[in-house]
Each structure stands twice: as structure tokens, then as C-alpha cells.
Coordinates of C-alpha atoms in Angstrom, one line a residue:
Chain W
M1 CA -9.9 53.1 -140.1
A2 CA -6.9 51.1 -140.8
G3 CA -6.2 50.2 -137.1
T4 CA -9.5 48.3 -136.9
A5 CA -8.4 46.0 -140.2
V6 CA -8.1 42.3 -139.8
N7 CA -4.8 41.3 -137.9
P8 CA -3.4 38.9 -138.7
G9 CA -2.1 37.1 -135.5
R10 CA -1.1 33.6 -135.7
Q11 CA -4.0 32.3 -133.0
S12 CA -6.7 35.0 -132.5
V13 CA -9.9 34.0 -134.5
P14 CA -10.6 36.5 -137.6
D15 CA -13.0 39.0 -137.1
L16 CA -15.7 38.9 -139.9
R17 CA -18.2 41.6 -138.6
E18 CA -18.3 44.4 -141.0
P19 CA -15.2 47.0 -140.3
A20 CA -16.1 49.7 -138.2
G21 CA -16.5 53.5 -139.8
W22 CA -18.2 55.0 -142.6
R23 CA -19.2 51.6 -144.2
R24 CA -20.5 50.6 -141.3
A25 CA -22.1 53.5 -140.4
K26 CA -23.1 54.1 -143.7
N27 CA -25.2 51.2 -143.9
Q28 CA -26.7 51.7 -140.1
I29 CA -28.0 55.3 -141.3
M30 CA -29.7 53.9 -144.7
T31 CA -31.5 50.8 -143.2
G32 CA -32.8 53.5 -140.5
L33 CA -34.0 55.6 -143.2
M34 CA -35.9 53.0 -145.0
G35 CA -37.0 52.0 -141.6
L36 CA -38.2 55.5 -141.3
A37 CA -39.8 56.1 -145.0
F38 CA -41.5 52.5 -144.3
L39 CA -43.0 54.5 -141.1
I40 CA -44.4 57.4 -142.9
I41 CA -46.3 55.4 -145.1
V42 CA -47.7 53.2 -142.9
V43 CA -48.8 55.9 -140.5
P44 CA -51.1 57.7 -143.0
L45 CA -52.8 54.5 -144.1
V46 CA -53.3 52.9 -140.5
L47 CA -54.9 56.7 -139.5
V48 CA -57.6 56.7 -142.5
L49 CA -58.3 53.3 -141.9
Y50 CA -58.8 53.8 -138.2
L51 CA -60.4 57.0 -138.7
V52 CA -62.9 56.0 -141.2
V53 CA -63.9 52.3 -139.0
Q54 CA -63.8 54.6 -135.5
K55 CA -66.3 57.1 -137.0
G56 CA -68.1 54.8 -139.5
I57 CA -69.1 51.5 -137.8
G58 CA -71.8 53.3 -135.5
A59 CA -73.4 54.1 -138.9
I60 CA -73.5 50.6 -140.5
S61 CA -76.3 48.2 -139.9
W62 CA -78.3 46.2 -142.5
Q63 CA -80.7 49.2 -142.6
F64 CA -78.1 51.4 -143.4
L65 CA -77.1 49.3 -146.1
S66 CA -80.1 49.2 -147.7
G67 CA -83.2 51.8 -146.3
P68 CA -83.8 54.6 -148.5
I69 CA -81.9 58.4 -148.1
P70 CA -83.1 60.5 -145.9
P71 CA -83.0 64.6 -146.3
N72 CA -80.0 65.8 -144.9
V73 CA -81.7 67.3 -141.9
M74 CA -82.6 63.7 -140.4
P75 CA -80.8 62.2 -138.1
L76 CA -78.9 58.7 -138.5
G77 CA -81.3 55.8 -138.8
F78 CA -84.3 58.0 -138.9
N79 CA -87.2 56.0 -140.2
G80 CA -84.9 53.2 -141.7
S81 CA -83.4 55.3 -143.4
G82 CA -79.6 54.8 -144.3
M83 CA -77.6 54.7 -147.8
G84 CA -79.6 51.8 -149.6
P85 CA -79.8 53.2 -153.2
A86 CA -75.9 54.5 -153.3
V87 CA -74.8 50.9 -152.9
V88 CA -76.8 49.8 -155.5
G89 CA -75.7 52.4 -157.9
T90 CA -72.2 52.0 -157.0
L91 CA -72.4 48.4 -157.3
E92 CA -74.4 48.7 -161.1
I93 CA -72.0 52.3 -162.0
T94 CA -68.9 50.2 -161.3
G95 CA -69.8 46.8 -162.4
F96 CA -70.8 48.0 -165.6
A97 CA -67.7 49.6 -166.3
A98 CA -65.4 47.4 -165.6
L99 CA -67.5 44.8 -167.5
M100 CA -66.5 47.3 -170.5
A101 CA -63.3 48.3 -169.2
I102 CA -61.4 45.1 -168.2
P103 CA -62.1 42.5 -171.5
L104 CA -60.9 46.2 -173.7
G105 CA -58.0 46.3 -171.6
V106 CA -57.0 42.8 -171.4
L107 CA -56.9 42.3 -175.1
G108 CA -55.1 45.8 -175.7
A109 CA -52.5 44.4 -173.5
V110 CA -52.8 41.5 -175.2
Y111 CA -52.4 43.1 -178.7
I112 CA -49.2 45.4 -177.4
N113 CA -47.4 42.6 -175.7
E114 CA -48.3 39.5 -177.9
Y115 CA -49.1 40.7 -181.2
G116 CA -48.5 44.5 -182.1
G117 CA -44.5 44.1 -181.3
R118 CA -43.1 47.1 -182.4
S119 CA -45.2 47.7 -184.7
M120 CA -46.8 51.7 -185.0
L121 CA -50.2 50.6 -183.8
S122 CA -49.0 48.9 -180.6
R123 CA -46.7 51.7 -179.8
V124 CA -49.7 54.4 -180.2
I125 CA -51.9 52.3 -178.2
S126 CA -49.3 51.8 -175.6
F127 CA -48.5 55.6 -175.4
M128 CA -51.9 56.9 -175.3
A129 CA -52.6 54.4 -172.9
D130 CA -50.2 56.3 -170.6
V131 CA -51.2 59.6 -171.7
M132 CA -54.8 58.9 -170.6
T133 CA -53.6 57.6 -167.2
G134 CA -52.1 61.3 -166.6
V135 CA -55.8 62.8 -167.9
P136 CA -57.8 64.0 -164.6
S137 CA -61.2 62.0 -163.6
V138 CA -62.9 65.6 -163.6
V139 CA -61.6 65.9 -167.3
M140 CA -62.9 62.5 -168.5
G141 CA -66.4 63.2 -166.5
L142 CA -66.5 66.5 -168.5
F143 CA -65.5 64.6 -171.4
I144 CA -68.4 62.4 -171.2
Y145 CA -70.6 65.1 -169.8
T146 CA -69.9 66.6 -173.4
I147 CA -70.2 63.3 -176.2
W148 CA -73.1 61.5 -174.1
V149 CA -74.8 63.3 -171.4
L150 CA -75.5 66.5 -173.3
H151 CA -77.6 64.1 -176.2
F152 CA -78.8 61.5 -173.8
G153 CA -79.1 62.8 -170.6
Y154 CA -78.0 61.5 -166.9
S155 CA -77.9 58.1 -166.7
G156 CA -75.4 55.6 -164.7
L157 CA -74.3 54.3 -168.0
A158 CA -73.0 57.8 -168.6
G159 CA -70.8 57.3 -164.9
S160 CA -70.0 53.9 -166.3
F161 CA -68.2 54.9 -169.3
A162 CA -66.3 57.6 -167.5
L163 CA -65.4 55.1 -165.0
A164 CA -64.5 52.9 -167.9
C165 CA -62.4 55.7 -169.3
L166 CA -60.6 56.0 -165.9
M167 CA -59.6 52.3 -165.5
L168 CA -58.5 51.5 -169.0
P169 CA -55.3 52.5 -169.4
I170 CA -54.5 51.4 -165.7
I171 CA -55.7 48.0 -166.9
I172 CA -53.9 48.3 -170.3
R173 CA -50.6 49.3 -168.2
S174 CA -50.7 46.7 -165.6
S175 CA -51.7 43.7 -167.8
F176 CA -48.8 44.7 -170.4
E177 CA -46.7 44.6 -167.2
M178 CA -47.6 41.1 -166.4
L179 CA -47.8 39.7 -169.9
R180 CA -44.1 40.8 -170.3
L181 CA -43.0 38.9 -167.4
V182 CA -44.3 36.0 -168.9
P183 CA -41.0 34.3 -170.0
D184 CA -40.5 33.2 -173.7
N185 CA -39.4 30.1 -173.4
L186 CA -42.8 29.7 -172.2
R187 CA -44.2 30.7 -175.6
Q188 CA -41.4 28.9 -177.4
G189 CA -42.2 25.4 -176.0
S190 CA -45.6 25.7 -177.1
Y191 CA -45.2 26.6 -180.3
A192 CA -42.5 23.5 -180.7
L193 CA -45.7 21.0 -180.1
G194 CA -47.4 23.1 -183.0
A195 CA -49.8 25.7 -181.5
T196 CA -51.2 28.6 -183.0
K197 CA -50.6 32.2 -181.8
S198 CA -53.7 32.3 -180.5
R199 CA -53.5 28.9 -178.4
V200 CA -50.2 30.3 -177.6
T201 CA -51.7 33.3 -176.0
L202 CA -54.9 31.5 -174.8
T203 CA -53.3 28.3 -172.8
V204 CA -49.6 29.6 -171.9
V205 CA -49.1 33.1 -171.6
L206 CA -52.5 34.7 -170.2
P207 CA -53.2 31.6 -167.8
A208 CA -49.3 32.4 -166.3
A209 CA -49.9 35.9 -166.0
V210 CA -53.8 35.6 -165.0
G211 CA -52.7 36.3 -161.1
G212 CA -50.8 39.9 -162.3
I213 CA -53.5 40.6 -164.4
V214 CA -56.4 40.3 -162.0
S215 CA -54.5 42.4 -159.2
G216 CA -54.3 45.4 -161.9
C217 CA -58.2 45.0 -162.8
L218 CA -58.9 45.0 -159.2
L219 CA -56.5 48.2 -158.4
A220 CA -58.9 49.9 -161.1
V221 CA -62.1 48.6 -160.5
A222 CA -61.4 49.7 -156.2
R223 CA -59.9 53.0 -157.6
A224 CA -63.0 54.4 -160.2
A225 CA -65.1 53.1 -157.0
G226 CA -64.1 56.0 -155.1
E227 CA -63.9 58.2 -157.7
T228 CA -66.4 61.7 -157.3
A229 CA -65.6 64.1 -159.6
P230 CA -66.4 62.3 -163.1
L231 CA -69.7 61.0 -161.4
L232 CA -70.9 64.7 -160.8
F233 CA -71.1 65.5 -164.2
T234 CA -72.7 62.3 -165.7
I235 CA -74.9 61.0 -163.2
L236 CA -76.4 63.9 -161.2
T237 CA -76.8 62.5 -158.0
V238 CA -80.2 61.6 -157.0
E239 CA -81.3 60.7 -153.5
S240 CA -84.0 57.6 -154.6
T241 CA -82.8 54.2 -156.1
N242 CA -82.3 53.9 -159.4
T243 CA -82.2 50.0 -160.7
N244 CA -81.8 51.2 -164.6
L245 CA -78.7 51.5 -165.6
F246 CA -79.7 52.9 -168.6
S247 CA -82.3 56.0 -168.3
G248 CA -82.1 58.4 -165.6
A249 CA -79.8 60.2 -163.1
N250 CA -78.5 57.8 -160.8
T251 CA -76.6 57.5 -157.4
A252 CA -73.6 56.2 -155.7
L253 CA -71.4 55.9 -152.5
S254 CA -68.8 58.4 -153.7
A255 CA -71.2 61.5 -154.8
Q256 CA -73.0 60.8 -151.2
I257 CA -70.0 61.0 -149.4
F258 CA -69.4 64.4 -150.9
A259 CA -72.9 65.3 -150.8
N260 CA -73.4 64.6 -147.4
A261 CA -69.9 65.3 -146.0
T262 CA -70.4 69.1 -147.1
S263 CA -73.6 68.9 -145.3
P264 CA -73.7 70.8 -141.6
Y265 CA -76.1 68.2 -140.2
V266 CA -74.9 66.0 -137.5
G267 CA -77.0 62.9 -139.2
A268 CA -75.6 63.8 -143.1
E269 CA -72.1 63.5 -141.3
A270 CA -72.3 60.3 -139.7
R271 CA -74.4 59.6 -143.0
A272 CA -71.2 60.3 -144.9
W273 CA -68.4 58.2 -142.8
G274 CA -70.5 55.3 -143.0
A275 CA -70.7 55.7 -146.6
A276 CA -67.2 55.8 -146.7
L277 CA -66.4 52.5 -144.6
T278 CA -69.3 51.1 -146.6
L279 CA -67.2 51.6 -149.8
I280 CA -63.7 50.5 -148.1
V281 CA -65.3 47.5 -147.3
I282 CA -66.8 46.8 -150.8
A283 CA -63.4 47.3 -152.3
F284 CA -61.9 45.1 -149.3
V285 CA -64.6 41.9 -150.4
L286 CA -63.6 42.4 -153.7
M287 CA -60.1 42.4 -153.2
I288 CA -60.5 38.9 -151.0
V289 CA -62.6 37.3 -153.9
A290 CA -60.0 38.3 -156.6
R291 CA -57.4 36.8 -154.7
I292 CA -59.7 33.5 -153.9
I293 CA -60.5 32.9 -157.7
T294 CA -56.9 33.9 -158.9
A295 CA -55.4 31.1 -156.0
R296 CA -57.6 28.9 -158.3
F297 CA -55.8 29.9 -161.7
T298 CA -52.0 30.0 -160.3
R299 CA -52.1 27.0 -158.0
Y300 CA -49.2 25.4 -160.7
S301 CA -47.4 28.3 -160.6
R302 CA -45.2 28.3 -158.0
Chain V
M1 CA -46.3 14.3 -201.6
E2 CA -44.2 12.5 -198.6
Q3 CA -41.7 10.3 -200.9
P4 CA -39.0 8.9 -198.6
Q5 CA -35.7 9.4 -200.1
N6 CA -34.0 6.0 -200.1
E7 CA -30.4 8.0 -201.5
V8 CA -28.4 8.2 -198.8
T9 CA -25.7 10.6 -200.2
A10 CA -25.0 13.5 -198.1
K11 CA -23.1 16.0 -200.5
L12 CA -20.4 16.2 -197.7
T13 CA -19.8 12.7 -196.9
V14 CA -17.4 10.7 -197.7
P15 CA -18.0 7.6 -198.9
Q16 CA -19.7 5.3 -196.7
T17 CA -17.8 2.2 -197.6
A18 CA -15.5 2.8 -194.3
T19 CA -18.2 2.4 -191.6
G20 CA -16.5 2.1 -188.5
T21 CA -17.5 0.4 -185.2
R22 CA -16.7 1.8 -182.5
P23 CA -15.5 -1.0 -179.7
G24 CA -18.0 -2.3 -178.3
S25 CA -21.0 -1.1 -180.4
Q26 CA -22.6 -3.3 -183.1
P27 CA -21.7 -2.6 -186.6
R28 CA -23.7 0.2 -188.0
P29 CA -26.8 -0.4 -190.4
Q30 CA -27.3 1.1 -193.1
A31 CA -28.1 4.6 -193.4
G32 CA -32.3 5.0 -193.2
A33 CA -34.3 7.4 -195.9
T34 CA -33.1 11.3 -195.7
V35 CA -35.6 13.0 -193.1
F36 CA -34.4 16.5 -194.2
D37 CA -32.1 17.4 -197.0
L38 CA -30.6 21.1 -196.9
D39 CA -29.2 22.0 -200.0
K40 CA -27.2 25.6 -199.9
V41 CA -28.9 26.6 -196.8
S42 CA -28.1 29.9 -195.3
V43 CA -30.0 31.9 -192.3
Y44 CA -30.0 35.6 -191.7
Y45 CA -30.6 37.3 -189.0
G46 CA -31.3 41.0 -190.5
A47 CA -28.4 41.9 -192.9
F48 CA -26.3 39.7 -190.8
R49 CA -25.9 36.6 -192.2
A50 CA -25.9 33.8 -189.1
V51 CA -24.9 30.5 -191.1
T52 CA -24.0 30.4 -194.8
E53 CA -24.7 27.8 -197.1
V54 CA -25.0 24.7 -195.2
S55 CA -25.8 21.1 -197.3
M56 CA -26.5 18.0 -195.5
N57 CA -28.5 15.0 -195.2
I58 CA -30.0 13.8 -191.5
H59 CA -30.9 10.2 -191.8
E60 CA -34.3 8.2 -190.5
N61 CA -33.7 7.0 -187.0
E62 CA -30.3 8.5 -186.3
I63 CA -29.2 10.4 -183.7
T64 CA -26.8 13.4 -185.5
A65 CA -25.2 15.6 -183.6
F66 CA -24.4 19.6 -184.3
I67 CA -20.8 20.7 -182.3
G68 CA -18.8 23.4 -182.7
P69 CA -17.7 26.8 -181.0
S70 CA -20.0 29.2 -179.7
G71 CA -21.5 31.3 -182.5
C72 CA -21.0 29.0 -185.7
G73 CA -24.9 28.9 -186.1
K74 CA -25.2 25.2 -184.9
T75 CA -28.8 26.4 -182.9
T76 CA -29.8 28.5 -185.8
V77 CA -29.6 25.7 -188.1
L78 CA -31.3 23.6 -185.5
R79 CA -34.1 26.1 -185.5
S80 CA -34.5 26.1 -189.1
L81 CA -35.6 22.7 -189.4
N82 CA -38.9 23.4 -187.4
R83 CA -39.1 26.6 -188.7
M84 CA -39.0 28.0 -184.7
N85 CA -36.6 30.9 -186.3
D86 CA -39.9 32.4 -187.6
L87 CA -40.8 33.7 -184.8
I88 CA -37.4 35.7 -184.7
P89 CA -38.4 39.2 -186.7
G90 CA -36.3 39.6 -188.9
A91 CA -34.9 36.1 -189.3
R92 CA -35.0 34.3 -193.0
V93 CA -34.0 31.0 -194.8
E94 CA -32.5 30.9 -198.1
G95 CA -31.9 28.0 -200.0
K96 CA -33.7 25.1 -199.7
I97 CA -34.8 22.9 -196.7
R98 CA -36.7 19.6 -197.8
Y99 CA -38.9 17.6 -195.2
R100 CA -39.1 14.4 -196.8
G101 CA -39.1 15.7 -199.7
A102 CA -41.6 18.5 -199.1
G103 CA -40.6 22.1 -199.1
L104 CA -40.4 22.9 -195.6
Y105 CA -40.6 26.8 -196.3
D106 CA -42.4 26.5 -199.5
V107 CA -45.5 29.2 -199.3
Q108 CA -48.3 26.6 -198.6
A109 CA -46.0 25.0 -195.6
S110 CA -47.7 26.1 -192.2
P111 CA -45.1 26.8 -189.2
T112 CA -47.6 24.9 -186.9
A113 CA -48.0 21.9 -188.9
V114 CA -44.3 21.8 -189.5
R115 CA -43.8 21.9 -185.7
R116 CA -46.6 19.2 -184.8
R117 CA -44.5 17.0 -186.8
I118 CA -41.0 18.3 -185.9
G119 CA -40.7 19.0 -182.1
M120 CA -38.2 20.7 -180.0
V121 CA -36.8 20.0 -176.7
F122 CA -34.8 23.2 -175.3
Q123 CA -31.5 24.3 -173.8
K124 CA -33.3 25.1 -170.2
A125 CA -36.4 22.9 -169.4
N126 CA -39.3 25.0 -169.8
P127 CA -42.3 23.0 -168.4
F128 CA -45.6 25.0 -168.4
P129 CA -47.1 26.2 -165.2
K130 CA -49.8 23.4 -165.0
S131 CA -49.9 20.1 -163.9
I132 CA -47.3 17.5 -164.9
Y133 CA -50.5 15.7 -166.5
D134 CA -51.6 19.0 -168.7
N135 CA -48.4 19.5 -169.5
I136 CA -47.9 16.6 -171.3
A137 CA -51.8 16.5 -172.5
Y138 CA -50.9 19.8 -173.9
G139 CA -50.1 18.5 -177.3
P140 CA -52.4 15.9 -177.7
R141 CA -55.1 18.3 -176.8
I142 CA -54.2 21.4 -179.2
N143 CA -54.4 18.2 -181.9
G144 CA -57.8 18.3 -180.8
I145 CA -57.7 14.6 -178.4
R146 CA -60.4 15.6 -175.5
S147 CA -61.4 11.8 -174.6
K148 CA -60.1 11.7 -171.1
S149 CA -59.4 8.1 -171.8
R150 CA -57.0 8.5 -174.6
L151 CA -55.2 11.1 -172.9
D152 CA -54.4 8.7 -169.8
E153 CA -53.0 6.6 -172.1
I154 CA -51.1 9.1 -173.8
V155 CA -49.7 10.8 -170.3
E156 CA -48.6 7.2 -169.0
T157 CA -46.8 6.1 -172.5
S158 CA -45.5 9.7 -172.7
L159 CA -44.0 9.8 -169.4
R160 CA -42.8 5.8 -169.8
H161 CA -41.0 6.3 -172.9
A162 CA -39.3 9.4 -171.3
A163 CA -38.6 7.4 -167.9
L164 CA -40.1 9.7 -165.8
W165 CA -43.3 7.8 -165.1
D166 CA -42.2 5.8 -161.9
E167 CA -41.2 9.4 -160.4
V168 CA -44.3 11.1 -160.9
K169 CA -47.4 8.3 -161.5
D170 CA -48.7 9.3 -157.7
R171 CA -48.4 13.2 -158.1
L172 CA -49.5 14.0 -161.6
G173 CA -51.9 16.5 -160.5
K174 CA -49.1 18.6 -159.0
S175 CA -47.2 21.5 -160.6
G176 CA -44.6 20.9 -163.2
L177 CA -42.6 23.7 -161.8
G178 CA -41.6 21.6 -158.9
L179 CA -39.7 18.8 -160.5
S180 CA -35.9 19.0 -160.3
G181 CA -34.3 20.2 -162.9
G182 CA -33.5 16.5 -164.8
Q183 CA -36.8 15.4 -164.0
A184 CA -37.7 18.8 -165.6
Q185 CA -35.9 18.1 -168.9
R186 CA -37.7 14.6 -169.1
L187 CA -41.2 15.9 -168.8
C188 CA -40.5 18.1 -171.8
I189 CA -39.2 15.6 -173.6
A190 CA -42.4 13.6 -172.9
R191 CA -44.4 16.5 -173.2
T192 CA -42.6 16.5 -176.7
L193 CA -43.0 12.5 -177.5
A194 CA -46.8 12.8 -176.5
V195 CA -47.6 14.3 -180.0
E196 CA -45.9 11.4 -181.5
P197 CA -43.5 13.5 -184.2
D198 CA -41.3 12.3 -186.4
V199 CA -38.2 14.0 -185.4
V200 CA -37.5 15.6 -182.0
L201 CA -34.8 18.5 -182.1
M202 CA -32.5 19.0 -178.8
D203 CA -31.2 22.3 -178.0
E204 CA -28.5 21.8 -175.7
P205 CA -30.7 19.5 -173.7
C206 CA -28.2 18.5 -170.8
S207 CA -26.3 21.5 -170.6
A208 CA -28.1 22.3 -167.1
L209 CA -28.1 18.8 -165.7
D210 CA -25.7 16.6 -163.8
P211 CA -24.0 13.6 -165.1
I212 CA -26.5 11.5 -163.7
A213 CA -29.5 13.1 -165.1
T214 CA -27.5 13.5 -168.4
G215 CA -26.3 10.0 -168.6
R216 CA -30.4 9.0 -168.3
I217 CA -31.4 11.7 -171.3
E218 CA -28.3 10.2 -173.0
D219 CA -30.2 6.4 -172.4
L220 CA -33.5 7.6 -173.5
M221 CA -32.2 9.1 -176.7
Q222 CA -31.1 5.6 -177.3
E223 CA -33.7 3.9 -176.4
I224 CA -36.4 6.6 -178.6
K225 CA -34.2 6.5 -181.4
S226 CA -35.9 3.3 -183.0
R227 CA -39.2 5.5 -183.0
Y228 CA -37.9 8.7 -184.0
T229 CA -35.5 10.9 -185.3
I230 CA -33.0 12.9 -183.5
V231 CA -31.0 15.7 -184.0
I232 CA -29.1 17.5 -180.7
V233 CA -26.6 20.1 -180.6
T234 CA -24.5 19.6 -178.1
H235 CA -21.3 21.8 -176.9
N236 CA -20.5 18.9 -175.2
M237 CA -18.1 16.4 -177.2
Q238 CA -18.0 13.3 -175.1
Q239 CA -21.8 13.2 -175.1
A240 CA -21.5 13.8 -179.1
T241 CA -19.6 10.6 -179.5
R242 CA -21.7 8.8 -176.8
V243 CA -25.1 9.1 -178.2
S244 CA -24.8 10.1 -181.6
D245 CA -24.4 8.0 -185.3
R246 CA -23.3 11.3 -187.3
T247 CA -21.6 14.6 -186.3
A248 CA -21.7 17.7 -187.7
F249 CA -18.7 20.1 -187.0
F250 CA -19.8 23.9 -187.2
S251 CA -17.4 26.4 -187.3
V252 CA -17.2 30.3 -187.6
L253 CA -15.6 31.2 -191.1
R254 CA -14.0 35.1 -191.0
N255 CA -15.5 37.2 -193.5
E256 CA -12.4 38.9 -195.4
Q257 CA -14.8 41.2 -197.5
P258 CA -13.7 44.3 -197.0
G259 CA -16.3 46.9 -195.9
R260 CA -19.0 44.7 -194.9
S261 CA -19.9 45.0 -191.3
D262 CA -20.6 41.4 -190.6
T263 CA -17.4 40.0 -190.8
R264 CA -17.9 36.3 -189.6
T265 CA -20.7 33.6 -190.3
G266 CA -21.1 29.8 -189.4
V267 CA -20.4 27.4 -191.5
L268 CA -20.7 23.7 -192.0
V269 CA -16.9 22.3 -192.0
E270 CA -17.6 18.1 -192.0
Y271 CA -20.4 16.0 -191.3
D272 CA -19.8 12.4 -191.2
R273 CA -20.2 9.4 -188.9
T274 CA -19.2 10.3 -185.8
V275 CA -16.6 7.8 -185.1
N276 CA -14.7 9.4 -188.4
I277 CA -15.0 13.0 -187.4
F278 CA -13.7 12.0 -183.8
D279 CA -11.2 9.7 -184.7
N280 CA -10.1 10.4 -188.6
P281 CA -11.3 14.1 -189.5
R282 CA -10.3 15.3 -192.7
D283 CA -11.0 19.0 -191.8
E284 CA -7.5 20.1 -189.7
R285 CA -10.1 22.4 -188.6
T286 CA -11.9 19.5 -187.1
Q287 CA -8.8 18.1 -186.1
A288 CA -8.2 21.0 -184.3
Y289 CA -11.1 21.3 -182.2
V290 CA -12.2 17.7 -181.1
T291 CA -8.5 17.2 -180.1
G292 CA -9.3 20.3 -177.8
R293 CA -6.7 22.5 -179.7
M294 CA -9.1 25.7 -180.3
G295 CA -12.5 26.8 -179.4

């Protein structure tokens, strides 16, 4: 190793490369390992997408997105049938869950970071949110089943409650992290102009963090839209469209994927793939819409 | 309740008979009304006494500079003048600070009302992630000004006062974060001026700027001095001599009391006209500091 050290020959050009030996080798090994880790992460992701698109694309049509759910034995596309009720159900159940969880979660995060400080209440909320993240979704479904479904029966609303409980901790945690990143000197600048705390929060802190908050909320919504277990206990999974969120059994894409994929019939299986692709596309569209909205809010925060 | 006090005695100053004229400068006018009257002000962070018993008067339409070594409490005193210290948990002020006769820390005094009169420019320029226009209009909007034409007018005059108008007039809709360091600091000054404060506090406003940008801000301070009272904390003694009318020298006092954990605290050593502080200091610590033998 010592032999490769800088050779102070008078005319020679200095060798500025990393000296050969263990250090250079280590650098290369680590770079290689990181590349490998990236591949290992990307391969399943690409495979899942590829498989779902390949198997599901054949099912997708306007009729599939709007038509009624046929009995399992029927072939794909039978008599104008599809997954319409499930699309409607997923949109209303997840949408209403988001409507409940996003304001509550973001306000909770605002409280923890801006108002609570290191107070007991704020630390308790923060801790509980972390604990809630670890609660399995089945348990959340059972919880809603016990406190709501047993008293008021199955409904889309019960499903929304379960999904909202799942979203809440993710939204609180991610929003809190984003608010924490807002530099304190922005708050100070606003205070120095005579702004009240609520003004500072509404006009400086939240706008500065909105991009990250929207991303976090979206992640939570997308995760919840794909949840199956908590819905099984709360919406019962029927085949007909139910546009009334507040009463009567309902259905959802995730629940239909489960029901159809576990059925032995070819048509049902194809419908399950189609529903899976639909779910992914819904999440994707949501993501794009949210990006467009946040781009408007964050155009000044380069 | 806002009775301007016309007595001009600063408790720690020597009689102002020998008001020096700096070479090349006009003879100084009589000191204006007292804007701040600090009486034995001590500031605590929790149990730590950061500053001990500062008494001084700050005068209208003058630039007052706070100088001193790090940790001497000059920024702490500055921030206590518009209650920015309230934002730090555990911070507490003892003694009396009167602003134009009104108790700054009286129970009825609202920090937001105080800060609308007494603005602050920070060490690091902190433009909001909003357009240049919205940065300036922020303060006026807080104060309930909604009229577009009125806001346009305020934005233009504020930017003109901060000598930034010509550089940004064509890009008022662009982000305030896209400005250079010096421009961003002038934007922050303009933002402060937009609420038409009575006093502008500046906490080392030029410490991150190059000499040209610094020069522009110093010129700006001289231009706006006739309408505002300015208090500036600076580490740059040349800056203090260039811009200020009076200088307060703070230093760190080692506490000899046994059994106490906080062994140091900031004290006001000497407060006088700037020319006296630098050319004819009365305290040997001031002498040592301004001649570069200490700190």
C-alpha cells in the first residue's frame, strides 16, 4: 500500500486518484451493495405492477367500471356486468374516511408541533399516534365492529370509521414531521410583524409545509383504499350498489378482489385482476391530482 | 398613555456637554424623546440569568448600537424590547422596560400589539416562501388592509424605502426565496417597514452579507433614521462607528458567588455617544474591547 503513495518526483504529475487498496475496494463494494439493494427493492415493485397490468388490462372497459357485479360463475363481461358497485363503494367509503381523518390528523399534528410543545397532552397524543400505527388493520375492523356495527348494523359509514382510524396515525405522524421541518425563523419573522399564533400557523407554517402534508395524507388514503380486513367486519361486502353511505351493507374494490380471487371460476378471477388494476389506477390518479394541487401552493418555496 | 418623556438623561451616560463631532459629520442635534427606558432589566432563561440589571434610555430617531463579545446578552436585551423572548419557553424579564412611557411587560400589554409598533430584522434573512409582493403585504394584511390599491401603494413605498424597488419591480410575483442574500435582507427590512413601525430592531442584519450589500443596508439605515428609531446589534465595530449615534458596550461578568451554577451573566458596561465610546471610553473594559485587546 505504501508503494502507491504519492511519489514526489519533481516533474511527475500528482496522482489524485483514490489510492488503490482496501479503501478503494471498500468504496466499490459499498457502492455495489447499494445498487443491489436498489434492484432488490425495484424488482418486486415492477413485477407487481407488470403482473397486475398484464392480467387486469383485458378486463378494463367503461362497462367493467360501471356495470353490476354478476354471480361468480359468470364469465367476464357477461351481460354488461363489471365492478361498478365496488368502484362506487370504494370511492364513497375511502372518501368519507379521508374527510374525517385528514382534518383531524392535520389539526392534531398542528397541535403537537405548534401549540402543545413539550406538554403532557402533546406527548401523550404523539405517543398514542405511534401506538395506533402499530395496530393491525383487522383489529381496527373488530374494534369498529364491536362499538358500531353491533349497535347500528353494517354500513359504508362503519367502513369509513375503520379506515379513518387506520389513516389517522399516518397523517398525524407525517404532518408532524413536515411541520417540524418548517424553519423557526419563518415563525419569528411573522411574529415580529405582530402576527398572532393562529395567524403564524395559518399563513406561514401550514403553507410552508403543505406539500409534505398532502403527500402524507395521500399515502394514508392510498393505503386505506387497499385495506380489506377492516371492511370485512364493517360493510359486509354485497354485490349491489349502495349509494347511501350511512345505512345498509356496502361493497368495495378491495373486498371484491378478496371475494373474487378466492373463487374457482375463471370469470371471477379475471374480475379480481381488473378490480386490482382499477384500485391502483385510482391511487395513481389521486397522486397526480394532489401533485397538481400542491404545485400551486408550493410554487414559491424553492 | 403614550406621553413622550422629554428628559434625556441616560442613567449610565456622562453628561452630554461634550458631544463630539466626528470628522466630516454634522454637529449632532439634541437627543430626541426617550423611546425606551430600561430600568434594572434582568433577563432569565429558566434559572440562568443571561443579563443583569441593564439600565439605559434609547432615543427617538437615533441609531443605537449594541456591541460586545459573544454571550454578553446584547441580542437578549434587543429581543426583550419587542417581547420576542416571550416565544422562548422559560424566558422571563425582571425590572422595568417602558416604551414611550407605557410598561412593555405590563399585564395588559399584548405582545402582538407591541410587535406591530416595534419591528425586528433578523440576523439571517428570512423571507417567507411567498411572492415578493406577498412578503411585503403580509404585515399590512395582518392589520386588516385588504384594498388592492392600498396594498400596491404600501408594497411600492416599502420597497423604495428599502432601496429594492428598482431591482424587483418587474418580478413582484416571483418567490422571495429567489433573491440574493443582500436583496433578501432588504426585502425583510421592507417587510418590517410596511407595517409602519415606530422602532426597528436589527439583530446583526449584515453579518451574512458582503461589504457592498452591507454598505447598502447601512446607507438605508441612515436614510430611514429620520422616521424611525433604530437599535442594532453588531459584532462589527466599524459598523457601529459608521452608523450609530450611541453605542452600548455589553460584556460578560464572571460571577464569583460560590455554590451557583450560572457563573456568568451579561452586563451593560458603558453607554454613551458612539464617538465617546470609541475615542474616549471611560471604562477600561470598553477601552480593551474597542482597541481589540479583548474579545
